[in-house]
PDB file of C-alpha atoms in Angstrom:
ATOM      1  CA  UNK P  12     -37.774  -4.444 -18.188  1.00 95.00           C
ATOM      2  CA  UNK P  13     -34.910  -6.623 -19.119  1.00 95.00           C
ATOM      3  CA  UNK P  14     -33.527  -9.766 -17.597  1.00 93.00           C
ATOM      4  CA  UNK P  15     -30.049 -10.540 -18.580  1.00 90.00           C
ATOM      5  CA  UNK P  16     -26.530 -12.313 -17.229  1.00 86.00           C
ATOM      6  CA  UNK P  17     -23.340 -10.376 -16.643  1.00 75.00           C
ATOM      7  CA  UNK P  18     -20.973 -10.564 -19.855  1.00 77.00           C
ATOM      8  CA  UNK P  19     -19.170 -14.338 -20.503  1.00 73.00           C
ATOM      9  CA  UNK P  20     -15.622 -12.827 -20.600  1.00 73.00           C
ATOM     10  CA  UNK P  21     -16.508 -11.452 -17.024  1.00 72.00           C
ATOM     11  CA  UNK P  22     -17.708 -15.067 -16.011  1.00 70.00           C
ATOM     12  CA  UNK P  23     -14.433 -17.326 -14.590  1.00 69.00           C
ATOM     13  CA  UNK P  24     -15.666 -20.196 -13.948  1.00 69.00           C
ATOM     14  CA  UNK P  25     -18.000 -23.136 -15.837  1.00 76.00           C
ATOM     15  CA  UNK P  26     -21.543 -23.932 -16.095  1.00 77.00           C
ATOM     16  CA  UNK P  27     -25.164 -22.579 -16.299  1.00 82.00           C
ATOM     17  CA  UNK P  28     -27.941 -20.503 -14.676  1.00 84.00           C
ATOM     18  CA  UNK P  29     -31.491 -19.507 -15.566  1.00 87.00           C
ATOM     19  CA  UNK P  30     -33.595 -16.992 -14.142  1.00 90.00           C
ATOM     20  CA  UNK P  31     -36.894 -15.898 -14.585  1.00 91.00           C
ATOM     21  CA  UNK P  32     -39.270 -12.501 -15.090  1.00 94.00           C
ATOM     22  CA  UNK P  33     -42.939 -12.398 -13.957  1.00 91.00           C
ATOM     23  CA  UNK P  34     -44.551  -9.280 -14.584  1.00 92.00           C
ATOM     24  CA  UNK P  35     -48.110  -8.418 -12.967  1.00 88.00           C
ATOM     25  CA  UNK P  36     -49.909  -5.288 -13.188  1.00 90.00           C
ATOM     26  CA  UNK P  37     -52.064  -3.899  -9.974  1.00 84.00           C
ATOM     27  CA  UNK P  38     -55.634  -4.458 -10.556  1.00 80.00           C
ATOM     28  CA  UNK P  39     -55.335  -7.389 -13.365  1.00 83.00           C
ATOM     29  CA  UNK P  40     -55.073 -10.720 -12.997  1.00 76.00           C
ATOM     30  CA  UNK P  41     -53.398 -11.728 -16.445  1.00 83.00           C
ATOM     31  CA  UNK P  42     -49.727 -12.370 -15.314  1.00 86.00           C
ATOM     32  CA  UNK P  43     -47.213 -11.641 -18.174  1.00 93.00           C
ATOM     33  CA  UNK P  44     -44.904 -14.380 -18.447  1.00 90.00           C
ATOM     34  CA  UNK P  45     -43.623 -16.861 -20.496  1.00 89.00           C
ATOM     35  CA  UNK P  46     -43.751 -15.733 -24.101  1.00 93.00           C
ATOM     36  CA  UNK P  47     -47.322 -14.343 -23.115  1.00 92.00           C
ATOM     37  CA  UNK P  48     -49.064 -11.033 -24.560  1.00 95.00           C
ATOM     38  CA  UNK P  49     -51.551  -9.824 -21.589  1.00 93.00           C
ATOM     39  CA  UNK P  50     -54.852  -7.865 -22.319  1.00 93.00           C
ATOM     40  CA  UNK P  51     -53.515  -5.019 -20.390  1.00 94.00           C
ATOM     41  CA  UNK P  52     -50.291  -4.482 -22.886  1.00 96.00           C
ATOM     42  CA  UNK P  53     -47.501  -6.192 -21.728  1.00 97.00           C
ATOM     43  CA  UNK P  54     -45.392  -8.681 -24.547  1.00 97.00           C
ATOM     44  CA  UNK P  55     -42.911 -11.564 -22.261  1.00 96.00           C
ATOM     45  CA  UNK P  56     -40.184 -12.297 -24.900  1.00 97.00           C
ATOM     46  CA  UNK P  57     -36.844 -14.299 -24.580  1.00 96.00           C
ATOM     47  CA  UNK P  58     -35.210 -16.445 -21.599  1.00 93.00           C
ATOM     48  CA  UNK P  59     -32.874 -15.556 -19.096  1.00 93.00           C
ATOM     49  CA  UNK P  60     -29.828 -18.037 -19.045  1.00 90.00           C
ATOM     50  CA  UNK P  61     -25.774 -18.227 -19.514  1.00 88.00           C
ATOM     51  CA  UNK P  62     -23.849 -21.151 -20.012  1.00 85.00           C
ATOM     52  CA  UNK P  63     -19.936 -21.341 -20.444  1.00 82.00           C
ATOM     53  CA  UNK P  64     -18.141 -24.161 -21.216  1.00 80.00           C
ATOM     54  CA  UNK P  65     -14.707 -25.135 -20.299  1.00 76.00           C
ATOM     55  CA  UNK P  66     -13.745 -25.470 -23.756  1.00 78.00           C
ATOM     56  CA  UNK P  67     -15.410 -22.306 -24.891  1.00 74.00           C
ATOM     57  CA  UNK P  68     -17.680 -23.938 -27.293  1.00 76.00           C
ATOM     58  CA  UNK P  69     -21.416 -23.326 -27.678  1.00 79.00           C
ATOM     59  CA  UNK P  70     -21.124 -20.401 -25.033  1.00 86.00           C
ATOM     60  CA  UNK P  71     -24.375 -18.121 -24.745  1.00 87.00           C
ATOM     61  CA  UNK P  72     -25.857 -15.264 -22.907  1.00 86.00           C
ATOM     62  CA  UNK P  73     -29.482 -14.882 -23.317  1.00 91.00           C
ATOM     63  CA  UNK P  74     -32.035 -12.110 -21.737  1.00 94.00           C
ATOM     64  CA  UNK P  75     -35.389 -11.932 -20.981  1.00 96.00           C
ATOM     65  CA  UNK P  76     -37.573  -8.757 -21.318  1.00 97.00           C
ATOM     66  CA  UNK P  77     -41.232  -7.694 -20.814  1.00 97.00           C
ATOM     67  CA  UNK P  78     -42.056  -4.363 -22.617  1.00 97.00           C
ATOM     68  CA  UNK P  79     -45.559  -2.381 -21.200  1.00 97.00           C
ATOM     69  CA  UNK P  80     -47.093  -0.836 -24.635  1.00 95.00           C
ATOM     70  CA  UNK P  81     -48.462   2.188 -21.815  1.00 94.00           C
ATOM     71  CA  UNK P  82     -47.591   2.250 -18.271  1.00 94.00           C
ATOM     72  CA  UNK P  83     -49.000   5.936 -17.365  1.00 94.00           C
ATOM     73  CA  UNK P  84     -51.156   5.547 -14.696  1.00 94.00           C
ATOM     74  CA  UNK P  85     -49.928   1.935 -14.023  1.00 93.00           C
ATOM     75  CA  UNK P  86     -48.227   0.471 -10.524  1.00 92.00           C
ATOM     76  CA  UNK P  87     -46.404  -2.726 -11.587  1.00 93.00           C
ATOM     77  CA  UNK P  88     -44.343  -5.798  -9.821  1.00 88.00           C
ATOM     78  CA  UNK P  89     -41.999  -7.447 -11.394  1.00 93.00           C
ATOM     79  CA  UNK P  90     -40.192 -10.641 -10.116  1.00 88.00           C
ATOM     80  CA  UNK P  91     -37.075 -12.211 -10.528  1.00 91.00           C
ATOM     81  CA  UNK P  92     -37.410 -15.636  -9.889  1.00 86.00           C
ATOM     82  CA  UNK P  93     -34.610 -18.286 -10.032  1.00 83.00           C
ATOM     83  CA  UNK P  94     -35.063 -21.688 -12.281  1.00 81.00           C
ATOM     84  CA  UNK P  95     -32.003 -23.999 -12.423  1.00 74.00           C
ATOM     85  CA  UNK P  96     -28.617 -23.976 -12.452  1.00 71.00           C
ATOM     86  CA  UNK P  97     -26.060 -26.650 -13.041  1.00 70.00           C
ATOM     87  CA  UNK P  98     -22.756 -25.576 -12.453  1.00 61.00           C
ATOM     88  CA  UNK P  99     -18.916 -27.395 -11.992  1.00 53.00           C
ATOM     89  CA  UNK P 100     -18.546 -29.348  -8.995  1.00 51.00           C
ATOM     90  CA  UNK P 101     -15.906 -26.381  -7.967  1.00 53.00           C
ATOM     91  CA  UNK P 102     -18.496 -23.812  -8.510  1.00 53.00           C
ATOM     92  CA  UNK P 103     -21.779 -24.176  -6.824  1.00 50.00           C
ATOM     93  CA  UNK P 104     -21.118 -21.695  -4.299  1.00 54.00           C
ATOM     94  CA  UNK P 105     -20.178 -19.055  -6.630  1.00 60.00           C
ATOM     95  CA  UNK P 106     -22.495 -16.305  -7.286  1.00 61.00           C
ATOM     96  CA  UNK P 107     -23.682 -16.021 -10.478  1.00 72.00           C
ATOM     97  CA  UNK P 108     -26.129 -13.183 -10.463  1.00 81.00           C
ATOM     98  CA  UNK P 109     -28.542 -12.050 -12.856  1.00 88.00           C
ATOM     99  CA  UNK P 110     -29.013  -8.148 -13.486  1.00 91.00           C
ATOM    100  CA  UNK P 111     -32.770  -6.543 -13.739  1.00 96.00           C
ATOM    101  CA  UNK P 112     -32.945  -3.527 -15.429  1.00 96.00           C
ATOM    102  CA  UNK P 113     -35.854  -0.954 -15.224  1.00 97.00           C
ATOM    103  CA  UNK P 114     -36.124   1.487 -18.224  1.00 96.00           C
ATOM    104  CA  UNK P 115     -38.922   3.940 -19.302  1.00 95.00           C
ATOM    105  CA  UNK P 116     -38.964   5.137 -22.876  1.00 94.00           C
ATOM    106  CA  UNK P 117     -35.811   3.293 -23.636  1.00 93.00           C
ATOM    107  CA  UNK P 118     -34.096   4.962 -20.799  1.00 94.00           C
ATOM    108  CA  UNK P 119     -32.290   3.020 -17.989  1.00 94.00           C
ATOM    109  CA  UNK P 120     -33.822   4.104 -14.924  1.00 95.00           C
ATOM    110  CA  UNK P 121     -32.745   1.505 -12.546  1.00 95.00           C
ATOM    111  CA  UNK P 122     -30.642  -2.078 -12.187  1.00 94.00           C
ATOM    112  CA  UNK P 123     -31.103  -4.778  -9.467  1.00 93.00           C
ATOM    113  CA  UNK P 124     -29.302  -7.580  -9.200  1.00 90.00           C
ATOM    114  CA  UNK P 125     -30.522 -11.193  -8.095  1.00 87.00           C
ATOM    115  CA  UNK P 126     -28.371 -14.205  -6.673  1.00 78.00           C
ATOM    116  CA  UNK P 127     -29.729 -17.409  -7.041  1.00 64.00           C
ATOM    117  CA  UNK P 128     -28.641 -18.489  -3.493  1.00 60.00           C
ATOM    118  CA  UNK P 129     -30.633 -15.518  -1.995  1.00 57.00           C
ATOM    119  CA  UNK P 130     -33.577 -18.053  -2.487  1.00 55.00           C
ATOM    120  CA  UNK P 131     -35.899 -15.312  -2.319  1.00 72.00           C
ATOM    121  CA  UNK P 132     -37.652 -13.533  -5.372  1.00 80.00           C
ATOM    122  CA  UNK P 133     -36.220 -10.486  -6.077  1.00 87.00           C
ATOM    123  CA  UNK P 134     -39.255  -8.027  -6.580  1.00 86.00           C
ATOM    124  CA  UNK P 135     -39.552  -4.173  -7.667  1.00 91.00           C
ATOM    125  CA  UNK P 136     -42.007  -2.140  -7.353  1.00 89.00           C
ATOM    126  CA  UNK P 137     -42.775   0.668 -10.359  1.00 94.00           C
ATOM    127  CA  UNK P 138     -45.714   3.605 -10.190  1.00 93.00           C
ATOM    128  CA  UNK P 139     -45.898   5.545 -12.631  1.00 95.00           C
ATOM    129  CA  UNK P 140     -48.521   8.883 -13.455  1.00 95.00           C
ATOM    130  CA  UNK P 141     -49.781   9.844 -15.955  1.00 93.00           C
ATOM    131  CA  UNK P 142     -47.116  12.048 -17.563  1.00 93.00           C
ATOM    132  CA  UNK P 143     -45.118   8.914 -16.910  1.00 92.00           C
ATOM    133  CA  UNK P 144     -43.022   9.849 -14.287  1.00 94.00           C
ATOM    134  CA  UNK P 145     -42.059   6.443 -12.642  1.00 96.00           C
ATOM    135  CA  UNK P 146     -40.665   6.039  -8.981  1.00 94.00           C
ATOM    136  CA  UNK P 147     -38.923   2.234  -8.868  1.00 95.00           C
ATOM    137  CA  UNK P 148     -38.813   0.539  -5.457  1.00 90.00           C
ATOM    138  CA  UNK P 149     -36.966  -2.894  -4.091  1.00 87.00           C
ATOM    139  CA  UNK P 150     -40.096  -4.884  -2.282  1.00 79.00           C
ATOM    140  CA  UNK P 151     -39.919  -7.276   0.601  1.00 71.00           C
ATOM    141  CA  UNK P 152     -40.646 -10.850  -0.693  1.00 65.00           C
ATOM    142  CA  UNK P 153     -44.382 -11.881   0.264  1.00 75.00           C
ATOM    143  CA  UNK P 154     -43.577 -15.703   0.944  1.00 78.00           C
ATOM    144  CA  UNK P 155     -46.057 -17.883   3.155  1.00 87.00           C
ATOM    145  CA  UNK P 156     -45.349 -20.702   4.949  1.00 87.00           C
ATOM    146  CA  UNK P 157     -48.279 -23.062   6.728  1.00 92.00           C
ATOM    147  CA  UNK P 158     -47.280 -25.302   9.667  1.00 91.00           C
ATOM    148  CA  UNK P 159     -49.771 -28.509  10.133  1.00 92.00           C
ATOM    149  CA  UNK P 160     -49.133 -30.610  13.633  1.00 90.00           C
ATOM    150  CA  UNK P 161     -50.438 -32.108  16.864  1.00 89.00           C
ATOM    151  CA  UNK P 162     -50.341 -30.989  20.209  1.00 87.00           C
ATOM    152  CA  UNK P 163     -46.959 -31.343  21.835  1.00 82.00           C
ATOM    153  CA  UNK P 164     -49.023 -33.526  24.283  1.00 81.00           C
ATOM    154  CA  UNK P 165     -51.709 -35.016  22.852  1.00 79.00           C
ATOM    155  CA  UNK P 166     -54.617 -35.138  25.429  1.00 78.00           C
ATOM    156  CA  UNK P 167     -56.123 -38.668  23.445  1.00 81.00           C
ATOM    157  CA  UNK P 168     -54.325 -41.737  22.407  1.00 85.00           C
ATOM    158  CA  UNK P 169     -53.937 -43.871  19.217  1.00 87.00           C
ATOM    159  CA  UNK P 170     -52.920 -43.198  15.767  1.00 89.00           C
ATOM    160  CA  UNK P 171     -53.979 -39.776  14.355  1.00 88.00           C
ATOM    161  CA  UNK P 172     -52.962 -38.476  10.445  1.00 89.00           C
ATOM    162  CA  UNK P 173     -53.987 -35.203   9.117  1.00 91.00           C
ATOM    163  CA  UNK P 174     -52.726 -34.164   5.235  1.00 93.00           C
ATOM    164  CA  UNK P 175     -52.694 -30.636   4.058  1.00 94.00           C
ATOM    165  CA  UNK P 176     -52.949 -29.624   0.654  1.00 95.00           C
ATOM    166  CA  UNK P 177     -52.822 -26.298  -1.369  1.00 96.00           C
ATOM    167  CA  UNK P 178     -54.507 -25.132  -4.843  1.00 95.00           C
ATOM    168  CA  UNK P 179     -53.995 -21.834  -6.631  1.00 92.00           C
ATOM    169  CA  UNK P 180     -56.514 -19.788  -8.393  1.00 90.00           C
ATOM    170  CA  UNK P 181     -55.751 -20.505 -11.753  1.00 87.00           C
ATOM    171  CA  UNK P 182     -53.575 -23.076 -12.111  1.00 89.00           C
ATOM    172  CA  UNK P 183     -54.310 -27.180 -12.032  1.00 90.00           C
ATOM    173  CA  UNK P 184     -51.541 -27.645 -10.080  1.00 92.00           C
ATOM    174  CA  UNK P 185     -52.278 -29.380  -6.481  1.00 94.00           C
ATOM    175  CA  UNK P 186     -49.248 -28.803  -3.917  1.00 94.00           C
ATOM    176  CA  UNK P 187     -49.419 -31.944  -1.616  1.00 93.00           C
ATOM    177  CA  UNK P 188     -48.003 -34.644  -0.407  1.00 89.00           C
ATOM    178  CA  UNK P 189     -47.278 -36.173  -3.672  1.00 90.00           C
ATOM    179  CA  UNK P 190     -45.607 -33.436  -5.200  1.00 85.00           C
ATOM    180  CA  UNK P 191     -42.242 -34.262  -5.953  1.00 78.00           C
ATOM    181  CA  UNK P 192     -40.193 -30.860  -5.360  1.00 77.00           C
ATOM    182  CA  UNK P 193     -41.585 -27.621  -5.882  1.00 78.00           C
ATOM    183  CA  UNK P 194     -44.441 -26.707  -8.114  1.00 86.00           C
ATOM    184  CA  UNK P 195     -44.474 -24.450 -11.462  1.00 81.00           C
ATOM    185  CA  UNK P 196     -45.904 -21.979  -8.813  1.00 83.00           C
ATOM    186  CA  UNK P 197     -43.420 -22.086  -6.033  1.00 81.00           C
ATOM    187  CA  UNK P 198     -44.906 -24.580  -3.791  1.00 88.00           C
ATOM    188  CA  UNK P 199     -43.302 -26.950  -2.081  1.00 86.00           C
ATOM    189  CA  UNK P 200     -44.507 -29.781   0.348  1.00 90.00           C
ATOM    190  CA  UNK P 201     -42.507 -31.521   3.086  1.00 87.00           C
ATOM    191  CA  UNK P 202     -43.495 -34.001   6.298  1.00 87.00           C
ATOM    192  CA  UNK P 203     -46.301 -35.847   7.231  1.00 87.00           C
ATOM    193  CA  UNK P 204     -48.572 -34.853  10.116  1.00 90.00           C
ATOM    194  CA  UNK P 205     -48.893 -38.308  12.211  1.00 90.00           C
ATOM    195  CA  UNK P 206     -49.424 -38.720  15.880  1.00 91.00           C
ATOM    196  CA  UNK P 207     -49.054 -42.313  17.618  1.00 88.00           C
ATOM    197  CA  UNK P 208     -49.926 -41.993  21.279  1.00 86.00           C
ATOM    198  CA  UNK P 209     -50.209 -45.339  22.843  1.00 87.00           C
ATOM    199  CA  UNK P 210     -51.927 -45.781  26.315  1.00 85.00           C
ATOM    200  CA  UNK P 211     -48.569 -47.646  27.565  1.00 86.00           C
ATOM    201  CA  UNK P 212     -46.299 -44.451  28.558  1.00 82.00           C
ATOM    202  CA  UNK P 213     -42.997 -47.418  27.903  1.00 84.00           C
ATOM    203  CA  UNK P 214     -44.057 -47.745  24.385  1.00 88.00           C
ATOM    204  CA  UNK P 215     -42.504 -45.864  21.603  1.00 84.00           C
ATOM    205  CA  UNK P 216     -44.710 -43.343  19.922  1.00 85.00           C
ATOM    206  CA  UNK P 217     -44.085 -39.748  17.393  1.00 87.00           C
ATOM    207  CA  UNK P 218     -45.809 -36.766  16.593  1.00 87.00           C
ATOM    208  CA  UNK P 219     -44.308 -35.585  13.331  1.00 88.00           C
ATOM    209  CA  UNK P 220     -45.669 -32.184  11.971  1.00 89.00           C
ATOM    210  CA  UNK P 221     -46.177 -31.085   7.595  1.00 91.00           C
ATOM    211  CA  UNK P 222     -45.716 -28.153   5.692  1.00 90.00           C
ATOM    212  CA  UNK P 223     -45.751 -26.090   3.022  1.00 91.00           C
ATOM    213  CA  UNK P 224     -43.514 -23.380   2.054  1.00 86.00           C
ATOM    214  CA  UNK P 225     -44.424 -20.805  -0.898  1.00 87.00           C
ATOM    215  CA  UNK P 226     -41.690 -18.662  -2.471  1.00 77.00           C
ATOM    216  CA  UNK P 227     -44.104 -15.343  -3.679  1.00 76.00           C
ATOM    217  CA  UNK P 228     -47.755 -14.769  -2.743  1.00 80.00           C
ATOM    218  CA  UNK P 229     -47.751 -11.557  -4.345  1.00 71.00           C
ATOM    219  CA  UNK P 230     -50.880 -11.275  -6.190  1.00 75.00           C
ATOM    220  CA  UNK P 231     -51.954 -14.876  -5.649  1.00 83.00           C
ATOM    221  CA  UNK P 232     -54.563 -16.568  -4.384  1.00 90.00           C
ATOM    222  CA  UNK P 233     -54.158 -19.689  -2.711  1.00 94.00           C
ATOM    223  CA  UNK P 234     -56.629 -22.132  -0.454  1.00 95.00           C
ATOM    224  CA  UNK P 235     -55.474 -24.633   1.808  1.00 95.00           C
ATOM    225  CA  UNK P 236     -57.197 -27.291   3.070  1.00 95.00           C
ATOM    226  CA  UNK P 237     -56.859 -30.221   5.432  1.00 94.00           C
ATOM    227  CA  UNK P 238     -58.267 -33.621   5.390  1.00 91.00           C
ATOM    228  CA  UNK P 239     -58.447 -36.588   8.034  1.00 89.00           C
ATOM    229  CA  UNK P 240     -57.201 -39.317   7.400  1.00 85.00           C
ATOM    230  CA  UNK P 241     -58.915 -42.532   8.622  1.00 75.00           C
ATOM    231  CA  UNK P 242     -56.937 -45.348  10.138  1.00 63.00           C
TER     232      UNK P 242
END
């Protein structure tokens, strides 16, 4: 599979964009990513990014590919998963899609492209037998989102504060309420879950609600848990 940006002399307007490939196998934990070689046979090489100047200096289009030694037998998801982008003020609603490209032997099976502003992870789907016949499939994107709040009428007054916080199996990485943006695993944090609910119905009071949003759950495992917070 290879990750790439559409040619520069195609690209009209200024700036850059990276994007990023994730490739998991069903039944093995070991994602391939990042430079990575994987137990099961799978070698991440390169990085996905364009840039184009205005002057036309330094301009460069670079891929990203993860090559699967043997994929007979094998069902495997690949994501597309956008990083950063910093384009011209007169730009940043332009599309600037990357291209994934599915091949098997060195044969081009099967091209999907991914917008940035989509938000969402593009994901495919490939299951192969074992004379390595492959059928290649577009997949929903398996995001989660968890709500934490109060009643909308809280049946008890005074000041109440709940936090939420979320861990994922096999990374360090804690997505709470003092993460700043989102994490290196697509996590991302917002609100506080606070109740005030005086006795005196003329006095002001809130009941603000927390969340957390993750991009891809696909093959993760993630526990959330909530804590009280005494006053």
């Amino acid at each position: 599979a290879e990750l790439g940006f559409q040619n520069l002399s195609d690209i009209n307007y200024f700036g850059s964009r990276s994007d990023r490939l994730i490739t998991m196998k069903q039944g093995e934990s070991k994602v391939c990513e990042n430079g990575s070689i994987t137990s099961w046979g799978c070698l991440n090489q390169g990085n996905a990014t364009v840039f184009k100047s205005e002057s036309g200096v330094d301009n460069y289009s670079t891929s990203e590919s993860a090559q699967i030694i043997n994929g007979k037998d094998g069902t495997f998801h690949f994501s597309v998963r956008h990083v950063d982008d910093d384009l011209a003020a007169d730009d940043v609603n332009r599309p600037m899609p990357s291209a994934l490209t599915i091949s098997v032997n060195d044969d081009a099976k099967a091209s999907f492209d991914h917008n940035a502003y989509d938000e969402k992870d593009l994901k495919i789907a490939v299951q192969c037998d074992s004379f390595c016949n492959c059928i290649i499939k577009k997949e929903d994107s398996c995001s989660l989102r968890a709500e934490l709040k109060y009643p909308e009428n809280p049946e008890f007054f005074g000041y109440h504060r709940d936090d939420v916080s979320v861990t994922k199996v096999g990374s360090d990485e804690i997505c709470n309420m003092d993460s700043v943006g989102e994490t290196s695993w697509g996590c991302t944090h917002t609100g506080n879950a606070v109740v005030w609910a005086p006795k005196d119905p003329d006095y002001y009071d809130y009941n603000n609600e927390e969340s957390v949003d993750i991009t891809s759950m696909y093959g993760e495992t993630v526990s959330l848990q909530v804590l009280h917070q005494f006053s």
